[in-house]
Amino acid sequence: ATTVEHNTTTKILTVQDGDHSSLLVDYAVKMAQKLDCEIIALAVTEEPLNFTGERREREISRFQQRARRNAETLRLKAEAIGVKCRHVVEIGNQEQIIKALSKDDAGIRYVLLKPAQEFVNADRRQARVPVVDLNCSSL
């Protein structure tokens, strides 16, 4: 008989497109500390799929390098306050990847999306990080 893990650690999935959002990082780290959660930092893009052959490979490689650099910033901030953090890089449709990850990991409860750049530029203090609670959502 298989047992289902019910006491899974609650996780926050942060979703970025490879470009660093310090607003999202700060919010995720504070939220994770407050709620005693772990963070899964997802970097996802469909951009390289617009290309073929070597160009596609170059774009994927560039995205992965940029995403790793940005994830390192988040990991260091999180670990500095005792929050566990792991990084996932995916190429594909953001919504489909979020669904697949949350299906594979029952611990993912919150999804934090990078705020749209125009809102951040308009008024940094008022910019809101979109948060989806998967317990209350049909995502």
Short mmCIF file of N, CA and C in Angstrom, two decimals:
data_model
loop_
_atom_site.label_atom_id
_atom_site.label_comp_id
_atom_site.label_asym_id
_atom_site.label_seq_id
_atom_site.Cartn_x
_atom_site.Cartn_y
_atom_site.Cartn_z
N ALA A 1 0.85 -1.20 0.00
CA ALA A 1 0.00 0.00 0.00
C ALA A 1 0.88 1.24 0.00
N THR A 2 0.51 2.21 -0.81
CA THR A 2 1.28 3.45 -0.85
C THR A 2 0.63 4.46 0.08
N THR A 3 1.46 5.22 0.76
CA THR A 3 0.93 6.25 1.64
C THR A 3 1.14 7.60 0.99
N VAL A 4 0.13 8.42 1.11
CA VAL A 4 0.22 9.77 0.55
C VAL A 4 0.79 10.68 1.63
N GLU A 5 1.75 11.49 1.25
CA GLU A 5 2.40 12.40 2.19
C GLU A 5 1.47 13.59 2.43
N HIS A 6 0.89 13.65 3.65
CA HIS A 6 -0.03 14.74 3.96
C HIS A 6 0.65 15.91 4.64
N ASN A 7 1.77 15.66 5.29
CA ASN A 7 2.44 16.75 5.99
C ASN A 7 3.55 17.36 5.13
N THR A 8 3.26 17.48 3.85
CA THR A 8 4.20 18.09 2.92
C THR A 8 4.42 19.54 3.30
N THR A 9 5.66 19.98 3.21
CA THR A 9 5.98 21.38 3.49
C THR A 9 5.28 22.27 2.46
N THR A 10 4.68 23.34 2.94
CA THR A 10 4.04 24.29 2.03
C THR A 10 5.13 25.04 1.26
N LYS A 11 4.87 25.22 -0.03
CA LYS A 11 5.87 25.88 -0.89
C LYS A 11 5.24 27.05 -1.64
N ILE A 12 6.10 28.01 -1.92
CA ILE A 12 5.74 29.15 -2.75
C ILE A 12 6.47 28.98 -4.07
N LEU A 13 5.72 29.03 -5.16
CA LEU A 13 6.32 28.96 -6.49
C LEU A 13 6.43 30.38 -7.02
N THR A 14 7.66 30.86 -7.20
CA THR A 14 7.84 32.19 -7.79
C THR A 14 8.06 32.00 -9.28
N VAL A 15 7.39 32.79 -10.08
CA VAL A 15 7.45 32.64 -11.52
C VAL A 15 8.05 33.90 -12.14
N GLN A 16 9.20 33.72 -12.82
CA GLN A 16 9.84 34.83 -13.51
C GLN A 16 10.20 34.38 -14.92
N ASP A 17 10.45 35.35 -15.77
CA ASP A 17 10.74 35.05 -17.18
C ASP A 17 12.23 35.17 -17.48
N GLY A 18 13.04 35.00 -16.46
CA GLY A 18 14.49 35.09 -16.67
C GLY A 18 15.04 36.46 -16.33
N ASP A 19 14.21 37.49 -16.38
CA ASP A 19 14.63 38.82 -15.96
C ASP A 19 14.33 38.96 -14.48
N HIS A 20 15.27 39.46 -13.75
CA HIS A 20 15.18 39.54 -12.30
C HIS A 20 14.17 40.60 -11.84
N SER A 21 13.30 40.22 -10.93
CA SER A 21 12.38 41.18 -10.31
C SER A 21 12.70 41.22 -8.82
N SER A 22 13.39 42.28 -8.38
CA SER A 22 13.73 42.37 -6.95
C SER A 22 12.47 42.50 -6.11
N LEU A 23 11.43 43.10 -6.67
CA LEU A 23 10.15 43.23 -5.97
C LEU A 23 9.59 41.83 -5.65
N LEU A 24 9.61 40.95 -6.63
CA LEU A 24 9.10 39.59 -6.45
C LEU A 24 9.98 38.82 -5.46
N VAL A 25 11.29 38.94 -5.60
CA VAL A 25 12.22 38.23 -4.72
C VAL A 25 12.00 38.65 -3.26
N ASP A 26 11.96 39.96 -3.01
CA ASP A 26 11.78 40.46 -1.65
C ASP A 26 10.46 39.99 -1.06
N TYR A 27 9.41 40.07 -1.86
CA TYR A 27 8.08 39.66 -1.40
C TYR A 27 8.05 38.17 -1.07
N ALA A 28 8.61 37.35 -1.95
CA ALA A 28 8.62 35.89 -1.77
C ALA A 28 9.38 35.50 -0.51
N VAL A 29 10.54 36.11 -0.31
CA VAL A 29 11.37 35.77 0.86
C VAL A 29 10.64 36.15 2.15
N LYS A 30 10.04 37.34 2.19
CA LYS A 30 9.30 37.76 3.39
C LYS A 30 8.11 36.85 3.64
N MET A 31 7.38 36.53 2.59
CA MET A 31 6.20 35.67 2.70
C MET A 31 6.60 34.27 3.19
N ALA A 32 7.66 33.73 2.62
CA ALA A 32 8.12 32.39 3.00
C ALA A 32 8.54 32.36 4.46
N GLN A 33 9.21 33.42 4.90
CA GLN A 33 9.64 33.48 6.30
C GLN A 33 8.43 33.57 7.23
N LYS A 34 7.48 34.42 6.87
CA LYS A 34 6.28 34.63 7.68
C LYS A 34 5.44 33.35 7.80
N LEU A 35 5.27 32.66 6.66
CA LEU A 35 4.39 31.48 6.61
C LEU A 35 5.15 30.16 6.80
N ASP A 36 6.45 30.25 7.04
CA ASP A 36 7.29 29.07 7.20
C ASP A 36 7.18 28.14 5.99
N CYS A 37 7.41 28.70 4.81
CA CYS A 37 7.31 27.96 3.55
C CYS A 37 8.69 27.80 2.93
N GLU A 38 8.77 26.91 1.96
CA GLU A 38 9.94 26.82 1.11
C GLU A 38 9.62 27.54 -0.19
N ILE A 39 10.66 27.87 -0.95
CA ILE A 39 10.47 28.56 -2.22
C ILE A 39 10.98 27.69 -3.37
N ILE A 40 10.16 27.60 -4.41
CA ILE A 40 10.62 27.02 -5.67
C ILE A 40 10.64 28.17 -6.66
N ALA A 41 11.83 28.49 -7.15
CA ALA A 41 11.98 29.61 -8.08
C ALA A 41 11.92 29.06 -9.51
N LEU A 42 10.85 29.37 -10.20
CA LEU A 42 10.68 28.91 -11.57
C LEU A 42 11.03 30.03 -12.54
N ALA A 43 11.93 29.73 -13.45
CA ALA A 43 12.23 30.64 -14.56
C ALA A 43 11.67 29.94 -15.80
N VAL A 44 10.77 30.62 -16.49
CA VAL A 44 10.11 29.99 -17.63
C VAL A 44 9.97 30.98 -18.79
N THR A 45 10.15 30.47 -20.00
CA THR A 45 9.99 31.30 -21.19
C THR A 45 9.63 30.43 -22.39
N GLU A 46 8.92 31.04 -23.32
CA GLU A 46 8.63 30.37 -24.60
C GLU A 46 9.48 30.97 -25.71
N GLU A 47 10.15 32.08 -25.41
CA GLU A 47 10.91 32.84 -26.41
C GLU A 47 11.76 31.98 -27.34
N PRO A 48 12.63 31.08 -26.81
CA PRO A 48 13.52 30.31 -27.70
C PRO A 48 12.76 29.43 -28.70
N LEU A 49 11.51 29.13 -28.40
CA LEU A 49 10.73 28.27 -29.29
C LEU A 49 10.37 28.97 -30.59
N ASN A 50 10.58 30.28 -30.64
CA ASN A 50 10.35 31.04 -31.87
C ASN A 50 11.46 30.81 -32.89
N PHE A 51 12.54 30.18 -32.46
CA PHE A 51 13.69 29.97 -33.33
C PHE A 51 13.88 28.48 -33.61
N THR A 52 14.76 28.17 -34.55
CA THR A 52 15.07 26.78 -34.86
C THR A 52 16.57 26.56 -34.83
N GLY A 53 16.96 25.32 -34.80
CA GLY A 53 18.37 24.95 -34.93
C GLY A 53 19.28 25.56 -33.90
N GLU A 54 20.46 26.01 -34.38
CA GLU A 54 21.47 26.55 -33.48
C GLU A 54 21.01 27.79 -32.75
N ARG A 55 20.22 28.63 -33.43
CA ARG A 55 19.72 29.86 -32.79
C ARG A 55 18.86 29.50 -31.58
N ARG A 56 18.00 28.48 -31.72
CA ARG A 56 17.16 28.04 -30.61
C ARG A 56 18.04 27.58 -29.45
N GLU A 57 19.06 26.78 -29.75
CA GLU A 57 19.97 26.28 -28.71
C GLU A 57 20.68 27.44 -27.99
N ARG A 58 21.13 28.44 -28.77
CA ARG A 58 21.79 29.62 -28.18
C ARG A 58 20.84 30.38 -27.25
N GLU A 59 19.62 30.58 -27.72
CA GLU A 59 18.63 31.32 -26.92
C GLU A 59 18.30 30.56 -25.63
N ILE A 60 18.17 29.25 -25.72
CA ILE A 60 17.89 28.43 -24.53
C ILE A 60 19.05 28.55 -23.55
N SER A 61 20.27 28.44 -24.06
CA SER A 61 21.46 28.52 -23.21
C SER A 61 21.56 29.89 -22.53
N ARG A 62 21.31 30.95 -23.30
CA ARG A 62 21.34 32.32 -22.75
C ARG A 62 20.31 32.47 -21.64
N PHE A 63 19.10 31.97 -21.89
CA PHE A 63 18.02 32.06 -20.90
C PHE A 63 18.41 31.31 -19.63
N GLN A 64 18.95 30.10 -19.79
CA GLN A 64 19.33 29.30 -18.62
C GLN A 64 20.40 29.98 -17.79
N GLN A 65 21.38 30.58 -18.44
CA GLN A 65 22.45 31.29 -17.71
C GLN A 65 21.88 32.48 -16.95
N ARG A 66 21.04 33.27 -17.61
CA ARG A 66 20.43 34.45 -16.98
C ARG A 66 19.56 34.01 -15.80
N ALA A 67 18.79 32.97 -16.01
CA ALA A 67 17.89 32.47 -14.96
C ALA A 67 18.68 31.98 -13.75
N ARG A 68 19.80 31.28 -14.00
CA ARG A 68 20.63 30.79 -12.89
C ARG A 68 21.22 31.94 -12.07
N ARG A 69 21.69 32.97 -12.76
CA ARG A 69 22.23 34.15 -12.05
C ARG A 69 21.16 34.78 -11.16
N ASN A 70 19.98 34.97 -11.71
CA ASN A 70 18.88 35.58 -10.96
C ASN A 70 18.44 34.70 -9.79
N ALA A 71 18.41 33.40 -10.01
CA ALA A 71 18.00 32.47 -8.96
C ALA A 71 18.99 32.48 -7.81
N GLU A 72 20.25 32.70 -8.12
CA GLU A 72 21.28 32.74 -7.09
C GLU A 72 21.01 33.88 -6.11
N THR A 73 20.59 35.03 -6.62
CA THR A 73 20.24 36.17 -5.78
C THR A 73 19.13 35.79 -4.81
N LEU A 74 18.08 35.15 -5.34
CA LEU A 74 16.96 34.72 -4.51
C LEU A 74 17.42 33.69 -3.49
N ARG A 75 18.20 32.71 -3.92
CA ARG A 75 18.66 31.65 -3.02
C ARG A 75 19.46 32.22 -1.85
N LEU A 76 20.36 33.15 -2.16
CA LEU A 76 21.19 33.75 -1.11
C LEU A 76 20.34 34.54 -0.11
N LYS A 77 19.38 35.31 -0.60
CA LYS A 77 18.49 36.06 0.29
C LYS A 77 17.67 35.13 1.16
N ALA A 78 17.14 34.07 0.55
CA ALA A 78 16.31 33.12 1.27
C ALA A 78 17.12 32.37 2.33
N GLU A 79 18.26 31.85 1.93
CA GLU A 79 19.07 31.06 2.87
C GLU A 79 19.62 31.91 4.01
N ALA A 80 19.81 33.21 3.75
CA ALA A 80 20.30 34.11 4.79
C ALA A 80 19.32 34.19 5.96
N ILE A 81 18.03 33.94 5.70
CA ILE A 81 17.04 33.98 6.78
C ILE A 81 16.45 32.60 7.05
N GLY A 82 17.13 31.56 6.57
CA GLY A 82 16.72 30.20 6.90
C GLY A 82 15.58 29.63 6.08
N VAL A 83 15.34 30.18 4.90
CA VAL A 83 14.28 29.68 4.02
C VAL A 83 14.91 28.80 2.95
N LYS A 84 14.40 27.57 2.81
CA LYS A 84 14.92 26.68 1.78
C LYS A 84 14.41 27.12 0.41
N CYS A 85 15.28 26.99 -0.59
CA CYS A 85 14.94 27.47 -1.92
C CYS A 85 15.57 26.57 -2.96
N ARG A 86 14.79 26.19 -3.98
CA ARG A 86 15.38 25.46 -5.10
C ARG A 86 14.92 26.11 -6.40
N HIS A 87 15.67 25.83 -7.46
CA HIS A 87 15.48 26.53 -8.72
C HIS A 87 15.10 25.56 -9.83
N VAL A 88 14.14 25.97 -10.66
CA VAL A 88 13.70 25.17 -11.80
C VAL A 88 13.71 26.07 -13.03
N VAL A 89 14.31 25.58 -14.12
CA VAL A 89 14.31 26.33 -15.38
C VAL A 89 13.54 25.50 -16.40
N GLU A 90 12.56 26.11 -17.06
CA GLU A 90 11.75 25.41 -18.05
C GLU A 90 11.60 26.26 -19.30
N ILE A 91 11.52 25.59 -20.44
CA ILE A 91 11.23 26.26 -21.71
C ILE A 91 9.86 25.75 -22.12
N GLY A 92 8.90 26.66 -22.27
CA GLY A 92 7.56 26.24 -22.67
C GLY A 92 6.51 27.22 -22.18
N ASN A 93 5.26 26.81 -22.24
CA ASN A 93 4.12 27.64 -21.86
C ASN A 93 4.05 27.79 -20.34
N GLN A 94 4.07 29.02 -19.88
CA GLN A 94 4.11 29.31 -18.44
C GLN A 94 2.95 28.64 -17.69
N GLU A 95 1.73 28.80 -18.18
CA GLU A 95 0.57 28.27 -17.48
C GLU A 95 0.61 26.74 -17.40
N GLN A 96 1.00 26.09 -18.52
CA GLN A 96 1.08 24.63 -18.53
C GLN A 96 2.16 24.13 -17.57
N ILE A 97 3.27 24.83 -17.50
CA ILE A 97 4.37 24.41 -16.62
C ILE A 97 3.98 24.60 -15.15
N ILE A 98 3.30 25.70 -14.84
CA ILE A 98 2.83 25.91 -13.47
C ILE A 98 1.87 24.78 -13.07
N LYS A 99 0.95 24.45 -13.97
CA LYS A 99 -0.01 23.36 -13.69
C LYS A 99 0.72 22.04 -13.45
N ALA A 100 1.69 21.73 -14.31
CA ALA A 100 2.43 20.47 -14.19
C ALA A 100 3.21 20.43 -12.88
N LEU A 101 3.89 21.51 -12.53
CA LEU A 101 4.68 21.54 -11.29
C LEU A 101 3.78 21.39 -10.07
N SER A 102 2.64 22.09 -10.06
CA SER A 102 1.77 22.03 -8.89
C SER A 102 1.07 20.67 -8.79
N LYS A 103 0.90 20.00 -9.93
CA LYS A 103 0.33 18.65 -9.91
C LYS A 103 1.36 17.65 -9.36
N ASP A 104 2.62 17.85 -9.73
CA ASP A 104 3.70 16.95 -9.28
C ASP A 104 4.10 17.18 -7.83
N ASP A 105 3.88 18.38 -7.31
CA ASP A 105 4.30 18.70 -5.94
C ASP A 105 3.10 19.28 -5.18
N ALA A 106 2.48 18.44 -4.36
CA ALA A 106 1.29 18.84 -3.61
C ALA A 106 1.59 19.96 -2.61
N GLY A 107 2.88 20.17 -2.32
CA GLY A 107 3.26 21.21 -1.36
C GLY A 107 3.12 22.62 -1.90
N ILE A 108 3.08 22.76 -3.23
CA ILE A 108 2.97 24.11 -3.82
C ILE A 108 1.57 24.65 -3.55
N ARG A 109 1.51 25.70 -2.74
CA ARG A 109 0.22 26.30 -2.42
C ARG A 109 0.07 27.69 -3.03
N TYR A 110 1.15 28.46 -3.01
CA TYR A 110 1.08 29.83 -3.51
C TYR A 110 1.92 29.99 -4.77
N VAL A 111 1.38 30.73 -5.72
CA VAL A 111 2.12 31.05 -6.94
C VAL A 111 2.27 32.57 -6.98
N LEU A 112 3.51 33.04 -7.01
CA LEU A 112 3.78 34.47 -7.08
C LEU A 112 4.28 34.79 -8.46
N LEU A 113 3.60 35.71 -9.12
CA LEU A 113 3.95 36.08 -10.48
C LEU A 113 4.70 37.40 -10.47
N LYS A 114 5.60 37.53 -11.41
CA LYS A 114 6.35 38.78 -11.56
C LYS A 114 5.38 39.89 -11.96
N PRO A 115 5.40 41.03 -11.24
CA PRO A 115 4.48 42.12 -11.61
C PRO A 115 4.83 42.68 -12.99
N ALA A 116 3.82 43.12 -13.71
CA ALA A 116 4.03 43.70 -15.03
C ALA A 116 4.91 44.94 -14.91
N GLN A 117 5.87 45.06 -15.81
CA GLN A 117 6.87 46.13 -15.73
C GLN A 117 6.25 47.53 -15.67
N GLU A 118 5.15 47.74 -16.40
CA GLU A 118 4.57 49.09 -16.41
C GLU A 118 4.06 49.50 -15.03
N PHE A 119 3.61 48.52 -14.22
CA PHE A 119 3.15 48.85 -12.87
C PHE A 119 4.32 49.17 -11.96
N VAL A 120 5.41 48.45 -12.14
CA VAL A 120 6.60 48.68 -11.32
C VAL A 120 7.17 50.06 -11.62
N ASN A 121 7.23 50.41 -12.91
CA ASN A 121 7.77 51.72 -13.31
C ASN A 121 6.88 52.86 -12.84
N ALA A 122 5.57 52.66 -12.85
CA ALA A 122 4.63 53.72 -12.50
C ALA A 122 4.83 54.16 -11.04
N ASP A 123 4.86 53.22 -10.13
CA ASP A 123 5.06 53.56 -8.73
C ASP A 123 5.55 52.33 -7.99
N ARG A 124 6.84 52.27 -7.79
CA ARG A 124 7.46 51.08 -7.20
C ARG A 124 6.84 50.69 -5.85
N ARG A 125 6.51 51.68 -5.05
CA ARG A 125 5.97 51.36 -3.72
C ARG A 125 4.58 50.74 -3.82
N GLN A 126 3.85 51.07 -4.86
CA GLN A 126 2.48 50.57 -4.99
C GLN A 126 2.36 49.30 -5.84
N ALA A 127 3.45 48.91 -6.47
CA ALA A 127 3.39 47.73 -7.34
C ALA A 127 3.01 46.52 -6.51
N ARG A 128 2.11 45.72 -7.02
CA ARG A 128 1.63 44.54 -6.32
C ARG A 128 2.18 43.29 -7.00
N VAL A 129 2.59 42.34 -6.18
CA VAL A 129 3.02 41.05 -6.70
C VAL A 129 1.76 40.19 -6.76
N PRO A 130 1.35 39.75 -7.96
CA PRO A 130 0.16 38.89 -8.05
C PRO A 130 0.41 37.56 -7.34
N VAL A 131 -0.50 37.19 -6.43
CA VAL A 131 -0.39 35.95 -5.67
C VAL A 131 -1.62 35.10 -5.94
N VAL A 132 -1.39 33.83 -6.30
CA VAL A 132 -2.50 32.89 -6.50
C VAL A 132 -2.39 31.83 -5.41
N ASP A 133 -3.48 31.62 -4.65
CA ASP A 133 -3.54 30.56 -3.64
C ASP A 133 -4.18 29.36 -4.32
N LEU A 134 -3.40 28.30 -4.55
CA LEU A 134 -3.91 27.15 -5.30
C LEU A 134 -5.02 26.42 -4.57
N ASN A 135 -5.13 26.60 -3.25
CA ASN A 135 -6.23 25.98 -2.51
C ASN A 135 -7.55 26.64 -2.85
N CYS A 136 -7.49 27.86 -3.40
CA CYS A 136 -8.70 28.62 -3.70
C CYS A 136 -8.83 28.92 -5.18
N SER A 137 -8.04 28.24 -6.02
CA SER A 137 -7.98 28.59 -7.43
C SER A 137 -8.15 27.36 -8.30
N SER A 138 -8.56 27.58 -9.52
CA SER A 138 -8.70 26.46 -10.46
C SER A 138 -7.56 26.46 -11.46
N LEU A 139 -6.44 27.17 -11.14
CA LEU A 139 -5.28 27.25 -12.04
C LEU A 139 -4.79 25.87 -12.41
#
